[in-house]
Coordinates of C-alpha atoms in Angstrom, one line a residue:
X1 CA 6.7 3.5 29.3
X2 CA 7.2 5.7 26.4
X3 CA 5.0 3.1 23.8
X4 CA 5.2 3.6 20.0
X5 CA 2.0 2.5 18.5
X6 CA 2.0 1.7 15.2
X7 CA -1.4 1.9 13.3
X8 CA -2.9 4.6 15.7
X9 CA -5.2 5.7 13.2
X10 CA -6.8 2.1 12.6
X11 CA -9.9 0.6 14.5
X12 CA -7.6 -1.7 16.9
X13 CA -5.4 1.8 17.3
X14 CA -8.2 4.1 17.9
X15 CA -9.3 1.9 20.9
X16 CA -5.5 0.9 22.0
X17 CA -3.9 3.9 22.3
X18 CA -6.4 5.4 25.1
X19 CA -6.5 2.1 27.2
X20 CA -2.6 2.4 26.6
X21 CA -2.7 6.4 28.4
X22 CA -5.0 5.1 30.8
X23 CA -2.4 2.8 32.1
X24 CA 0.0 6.1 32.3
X25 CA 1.8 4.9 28.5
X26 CA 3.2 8.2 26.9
X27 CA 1.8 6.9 23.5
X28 CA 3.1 8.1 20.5
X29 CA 1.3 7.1 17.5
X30 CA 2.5 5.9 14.0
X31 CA 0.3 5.8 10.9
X32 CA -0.1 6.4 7.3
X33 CA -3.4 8.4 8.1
X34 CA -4.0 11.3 10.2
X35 CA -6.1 10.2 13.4
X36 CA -6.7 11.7 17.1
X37 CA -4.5 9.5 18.4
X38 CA -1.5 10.0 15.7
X39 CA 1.3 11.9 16.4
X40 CA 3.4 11.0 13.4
X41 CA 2.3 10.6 9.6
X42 CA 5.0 8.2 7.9
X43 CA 5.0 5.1 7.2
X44 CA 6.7 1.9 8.8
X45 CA 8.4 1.2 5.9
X46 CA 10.9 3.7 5.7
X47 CA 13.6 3.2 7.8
X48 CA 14.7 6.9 8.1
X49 CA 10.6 7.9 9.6
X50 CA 11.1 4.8 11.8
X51 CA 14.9 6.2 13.4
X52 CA 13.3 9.5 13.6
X53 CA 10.1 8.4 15.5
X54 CA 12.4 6.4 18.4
X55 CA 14.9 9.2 18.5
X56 CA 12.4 12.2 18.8
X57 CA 9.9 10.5 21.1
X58 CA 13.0 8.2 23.0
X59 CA 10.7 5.4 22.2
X60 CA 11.3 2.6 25.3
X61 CA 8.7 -0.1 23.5
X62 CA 6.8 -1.0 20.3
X63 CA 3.5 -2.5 19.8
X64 CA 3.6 -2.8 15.7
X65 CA -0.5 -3.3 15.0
X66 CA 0.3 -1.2 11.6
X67 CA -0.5 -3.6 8.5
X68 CA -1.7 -3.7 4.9
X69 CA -4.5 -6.3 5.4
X70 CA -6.6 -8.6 3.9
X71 CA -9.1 -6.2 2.2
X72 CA -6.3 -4.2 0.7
X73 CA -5.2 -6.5 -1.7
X74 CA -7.6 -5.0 -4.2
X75 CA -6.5 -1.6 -3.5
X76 CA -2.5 -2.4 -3.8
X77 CA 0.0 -4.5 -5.5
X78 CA 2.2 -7.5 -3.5
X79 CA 4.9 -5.1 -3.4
X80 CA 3.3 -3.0 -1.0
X81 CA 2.7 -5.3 1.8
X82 CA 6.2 -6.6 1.6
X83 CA 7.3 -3.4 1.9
X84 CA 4.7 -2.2 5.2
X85 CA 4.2 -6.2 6.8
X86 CA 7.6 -7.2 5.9
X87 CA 10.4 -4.9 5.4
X88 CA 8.4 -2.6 8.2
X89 CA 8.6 -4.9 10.9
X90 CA 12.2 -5.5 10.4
X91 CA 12.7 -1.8 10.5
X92 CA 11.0 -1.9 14.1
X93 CA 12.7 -4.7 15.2
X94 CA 16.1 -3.5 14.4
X95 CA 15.3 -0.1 16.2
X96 CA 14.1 -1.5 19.3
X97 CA 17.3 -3.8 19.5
X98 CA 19.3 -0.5 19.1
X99 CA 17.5 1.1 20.8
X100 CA 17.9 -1.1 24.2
X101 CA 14.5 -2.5 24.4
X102 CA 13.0 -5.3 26.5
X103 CA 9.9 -6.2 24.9
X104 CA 8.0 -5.9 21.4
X105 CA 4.6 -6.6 20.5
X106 CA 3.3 -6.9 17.0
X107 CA -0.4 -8.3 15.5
X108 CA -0.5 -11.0 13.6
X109 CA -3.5 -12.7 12.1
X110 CA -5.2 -16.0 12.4
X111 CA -6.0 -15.6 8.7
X112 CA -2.4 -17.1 7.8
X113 CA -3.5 -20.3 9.2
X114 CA -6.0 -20.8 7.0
X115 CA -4.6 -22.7 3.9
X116 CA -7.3 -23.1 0.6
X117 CA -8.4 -26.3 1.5
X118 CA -9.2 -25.1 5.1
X119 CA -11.2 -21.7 3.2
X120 CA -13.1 -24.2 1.2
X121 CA -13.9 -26.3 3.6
X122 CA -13.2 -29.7 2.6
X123 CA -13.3 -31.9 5.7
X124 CA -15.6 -33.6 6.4
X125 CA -15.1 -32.0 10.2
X126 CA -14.2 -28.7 11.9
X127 CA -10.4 -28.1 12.2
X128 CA -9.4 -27.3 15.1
X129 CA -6.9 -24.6 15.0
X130 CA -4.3 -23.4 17.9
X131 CA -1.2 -22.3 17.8
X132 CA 0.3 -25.7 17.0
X133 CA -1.5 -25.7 13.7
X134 CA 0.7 -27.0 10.9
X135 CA 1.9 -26.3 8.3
X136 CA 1.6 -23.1 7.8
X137 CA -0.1 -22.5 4.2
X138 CA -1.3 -19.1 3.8
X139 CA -3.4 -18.2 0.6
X140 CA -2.7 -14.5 -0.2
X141 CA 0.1 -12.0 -0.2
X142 CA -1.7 -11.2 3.2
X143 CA -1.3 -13.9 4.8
X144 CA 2.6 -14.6 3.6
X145 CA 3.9 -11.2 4.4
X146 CA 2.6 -11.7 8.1
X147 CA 4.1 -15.2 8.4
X148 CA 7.2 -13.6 7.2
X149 CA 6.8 -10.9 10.0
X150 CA 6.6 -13.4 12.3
X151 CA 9.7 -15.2 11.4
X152 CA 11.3 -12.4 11.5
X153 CA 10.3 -11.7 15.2
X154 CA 11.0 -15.3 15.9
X155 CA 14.3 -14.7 15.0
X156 CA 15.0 -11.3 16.6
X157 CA 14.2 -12.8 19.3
X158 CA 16.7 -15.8 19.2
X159 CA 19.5 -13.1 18.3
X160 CA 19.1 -10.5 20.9
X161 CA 16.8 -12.2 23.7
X162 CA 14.5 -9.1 23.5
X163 CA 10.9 -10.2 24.8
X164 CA 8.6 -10.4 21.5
X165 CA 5.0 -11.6 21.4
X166 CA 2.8 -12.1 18.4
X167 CA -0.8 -11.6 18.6
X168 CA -2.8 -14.1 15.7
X169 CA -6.4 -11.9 16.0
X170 CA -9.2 -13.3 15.0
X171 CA -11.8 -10.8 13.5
X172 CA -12.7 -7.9 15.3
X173 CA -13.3 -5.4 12.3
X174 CA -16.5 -3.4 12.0
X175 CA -17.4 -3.8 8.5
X176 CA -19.7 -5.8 6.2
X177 CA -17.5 -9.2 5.1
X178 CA -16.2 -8.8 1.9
X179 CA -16.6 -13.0 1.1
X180 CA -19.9 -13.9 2.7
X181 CA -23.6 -13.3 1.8
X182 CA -26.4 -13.9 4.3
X183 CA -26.8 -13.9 7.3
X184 CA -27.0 -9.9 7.5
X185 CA -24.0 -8.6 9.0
X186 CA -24.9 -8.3 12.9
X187 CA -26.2 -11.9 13.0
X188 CA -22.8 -13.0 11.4
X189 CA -21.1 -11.7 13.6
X190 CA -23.1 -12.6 16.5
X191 CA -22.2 -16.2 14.9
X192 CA -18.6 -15.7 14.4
X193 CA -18.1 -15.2 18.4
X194 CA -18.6 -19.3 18.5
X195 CA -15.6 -19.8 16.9
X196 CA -13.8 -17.4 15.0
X197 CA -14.0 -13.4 16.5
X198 CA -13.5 -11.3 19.4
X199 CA -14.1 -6.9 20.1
X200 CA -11.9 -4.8 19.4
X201 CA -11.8 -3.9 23.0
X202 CA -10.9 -7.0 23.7
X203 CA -8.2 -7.4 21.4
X204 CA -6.5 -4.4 22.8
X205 CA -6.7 -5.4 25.8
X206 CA -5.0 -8.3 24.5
X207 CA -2.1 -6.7 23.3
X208 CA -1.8 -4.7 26.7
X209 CA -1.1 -8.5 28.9
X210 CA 1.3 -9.2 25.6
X211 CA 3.2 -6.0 26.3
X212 CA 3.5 -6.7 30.2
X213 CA 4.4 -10.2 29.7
X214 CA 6.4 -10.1 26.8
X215 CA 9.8 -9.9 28.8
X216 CA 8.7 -12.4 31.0
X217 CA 8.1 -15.2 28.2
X218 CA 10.9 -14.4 26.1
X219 CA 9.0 -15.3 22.8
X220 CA 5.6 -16.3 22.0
X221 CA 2.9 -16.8 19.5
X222 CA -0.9 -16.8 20.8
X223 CA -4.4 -16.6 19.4
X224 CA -6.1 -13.8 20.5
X225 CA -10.3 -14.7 19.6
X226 CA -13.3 -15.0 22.3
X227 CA -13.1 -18.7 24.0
X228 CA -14.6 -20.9 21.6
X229 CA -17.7 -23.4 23.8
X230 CA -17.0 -25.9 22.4
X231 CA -14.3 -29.6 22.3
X232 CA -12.4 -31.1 19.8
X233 CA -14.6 -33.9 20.3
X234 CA -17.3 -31.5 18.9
X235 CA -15.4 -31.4 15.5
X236 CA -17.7 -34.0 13.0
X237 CA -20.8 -32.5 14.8
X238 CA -20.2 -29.1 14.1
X239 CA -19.5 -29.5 10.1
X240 CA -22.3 -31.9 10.0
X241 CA -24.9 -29.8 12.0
X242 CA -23.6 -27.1 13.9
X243 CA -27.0 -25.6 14.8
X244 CA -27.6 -29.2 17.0
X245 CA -24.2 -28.9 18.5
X246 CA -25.3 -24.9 19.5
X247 CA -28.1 -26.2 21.3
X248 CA -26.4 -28.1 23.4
X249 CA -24.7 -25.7 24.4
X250 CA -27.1 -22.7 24.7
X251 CA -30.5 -24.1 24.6
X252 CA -32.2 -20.8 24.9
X253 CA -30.3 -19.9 21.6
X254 CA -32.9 -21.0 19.5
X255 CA -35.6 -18.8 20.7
X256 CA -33.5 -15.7 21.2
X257 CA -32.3 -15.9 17.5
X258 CA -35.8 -16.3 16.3
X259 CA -37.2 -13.6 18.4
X260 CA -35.1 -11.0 16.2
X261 CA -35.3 -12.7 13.2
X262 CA -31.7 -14.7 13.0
X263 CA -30.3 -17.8 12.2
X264 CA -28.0 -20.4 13.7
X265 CA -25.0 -21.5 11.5
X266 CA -25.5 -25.0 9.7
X267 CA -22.0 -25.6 9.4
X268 CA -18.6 -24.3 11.0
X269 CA -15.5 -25.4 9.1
X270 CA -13.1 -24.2 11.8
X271 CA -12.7 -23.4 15.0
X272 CA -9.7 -21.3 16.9
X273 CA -8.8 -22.1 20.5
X274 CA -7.5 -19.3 22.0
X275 CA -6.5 -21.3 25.5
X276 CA -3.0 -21.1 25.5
X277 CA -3.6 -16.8 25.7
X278 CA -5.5 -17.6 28.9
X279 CA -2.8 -20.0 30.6
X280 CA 0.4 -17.8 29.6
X281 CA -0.7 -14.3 29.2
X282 CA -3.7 -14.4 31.7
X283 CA -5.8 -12.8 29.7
X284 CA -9.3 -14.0 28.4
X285 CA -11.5 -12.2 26.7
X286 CA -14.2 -10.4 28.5
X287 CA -17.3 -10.5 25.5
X288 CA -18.0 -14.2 24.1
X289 CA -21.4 -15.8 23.1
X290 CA -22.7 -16.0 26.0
X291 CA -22.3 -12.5 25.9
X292 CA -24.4 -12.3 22.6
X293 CA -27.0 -13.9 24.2
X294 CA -27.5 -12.2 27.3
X295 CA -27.9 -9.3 24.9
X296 CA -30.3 -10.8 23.4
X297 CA -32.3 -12.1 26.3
X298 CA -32.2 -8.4 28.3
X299 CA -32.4 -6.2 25.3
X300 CA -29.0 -4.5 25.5
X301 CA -27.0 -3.1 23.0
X302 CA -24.8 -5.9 21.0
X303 CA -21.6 -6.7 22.6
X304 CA -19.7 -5.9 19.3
X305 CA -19.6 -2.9 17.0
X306 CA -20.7 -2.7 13.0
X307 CA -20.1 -0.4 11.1
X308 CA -20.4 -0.9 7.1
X309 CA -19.3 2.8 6.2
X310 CA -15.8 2.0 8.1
X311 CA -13.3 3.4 5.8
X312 CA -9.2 1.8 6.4
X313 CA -6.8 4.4 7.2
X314 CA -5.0 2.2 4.4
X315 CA -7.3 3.8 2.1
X316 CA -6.6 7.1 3.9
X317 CA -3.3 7.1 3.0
X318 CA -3.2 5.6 -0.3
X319 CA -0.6 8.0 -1.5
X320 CA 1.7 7.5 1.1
X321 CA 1.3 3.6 0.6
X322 CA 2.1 3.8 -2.4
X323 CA 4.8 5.7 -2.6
X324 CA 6.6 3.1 -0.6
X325 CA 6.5 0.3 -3.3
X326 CA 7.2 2.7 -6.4

């Protein structure tokens, strides 16, 4: 298929659009930032770059993984992610459906499930969080605008019967967290695979079994994040001592932490079951924590990447961001 991929430029694009060509996908890539796997500079958000991509490249699918995200709402006003999150995605939507197509893929984010009493952790256990979460309170203009995107894929695809399938990713991004302090940033991370992340490989691989099944399912929403270890029974536990619960689990944990100088997590506030990918999509990610450990135990490289210097192409393309919400 001839594959528009918006976002080409970004970390999720950068390791998409090759796994895309590897599959024999004539990939053109979309992005605010120049990037080896960027064909066209423009932004999402103008209707007229959007017509001219499909029509030049005779786009026959879209995977939309082009966003303002959370880290940007320092760098630029509300405006700008309704105009890129919300008024973008309607662009693609409406081109695809005029354009003839069967099937539409765009990434979401867990993030928007997370209200502020959820952030702040509350409860007196772990939620647990699938895809029948509700209701839906996001925090931030981040969060919002990508509900709203999904709505309005929800709804595209009640009108035209085109196959569409949201992606909700958990974290897979390379930096340093902009909200946390300690633990340093590879042992959060190593942590995070419990419940709340999965690679970047793995969420493009993700969005590869969305794109093959999407006209198959008609619509759907899934969480794309490593499978978590643990139950819903394990809920009180895990906000009251998460480190016990770990052990349970992993015995050997404990020592292999130690050994380079880590810590387990005391608490975990919430935890994302991403089961429902698995039963509909067939796809589960390869790299969990189990994964982290066996690292650990052989002295291998990490299963995940870090890199703190990782500059958005958001941040690339300021200019051309901004000049869609003047």
């Amino acid at each position: 298929m001839r594959v528009l991929l918006t976002g080409s430029t970004g970390w999720l694009g950068r390791h998409l659009a090759p796994r895309l060509a590897a599959l024999g996908h004539e990939v053109t890539g979309l992005d605010v930032a120049p990037g080896p796997h960027t064909q066209v500079i423009g932004s999402v958000a103008s209707r007229t770059t959007v017509d001219r991509v499909f029509a030049d490249h005779s786009i026959e699918s879209v995977i939309h993984a082009g966003a303002l995200h959370k880290p940007d709402i320092s760098r630029f006003p509300a405006q700008a992610f309704i105009d890129t999150n919300v008024t973008g995605t309607l662009n693609l939507l409406e081109a695809a459906v005029a354009a003839g197509h069967d099937r539409f893929v765009m990434t979401s984010t867990t993030s928007l499930m997370i209200s502020q009493a959820i952030r702040d952790e509350v409860s007196d256990h772990a939620i647990w969080l699938d895809e029948a979460h509700a209701p839906l309170q996001p925090r931030n203009i981040y969060g919002v605008t990508k509900l709203a995107a999904e709505n309005l894929c929800r709804q595209m695809q009640g009108e035209t019967g085109m196959g569409v399938i949201v992606l909700r990713t958990s974290r897979f991004f390379p930096e340093d967290d902009d909200t946390h302090a300690p633990p340093p940033a590879d042992n959060l991370k190593a942590n995070e695979f419990l419940h709340r992340r999965l690679t970047v490989e793995d969420a493009a691989d993700a969005h590869i079994a969305a794109l093959e099944k999407a006209p198959e399912i008609g619509f759907g929403v899934y969480i794309a994040s490593a499978p978590t270890p643990f139950q819903r029974s394990d809920c009180a536990g895990l906000k009251r001592d998460a480190a016990a619960v770990i052990r349970h689990y992993f015995p050997e944990a404990d020592a292999l932490y130690a050994a380079r100088g880590w810590i387990l997590p005391d608490t975990i506030g919430r935890v994302y079951d991403a089961s429902r990918t698995e039963q509909d999509l067939g796809f589960r990610p390869a790299t969990d924590f189990g994964s982290v450990l066996s690292a650990l135990k052989t002295g291998a490289p990490l299963p995940f990447q870090h890199d703190s210097g990782y500059v958005s192409p958001s941040t690339l393309g300021a200019a051309l961001v901004s000049e869609d919400c003047a």
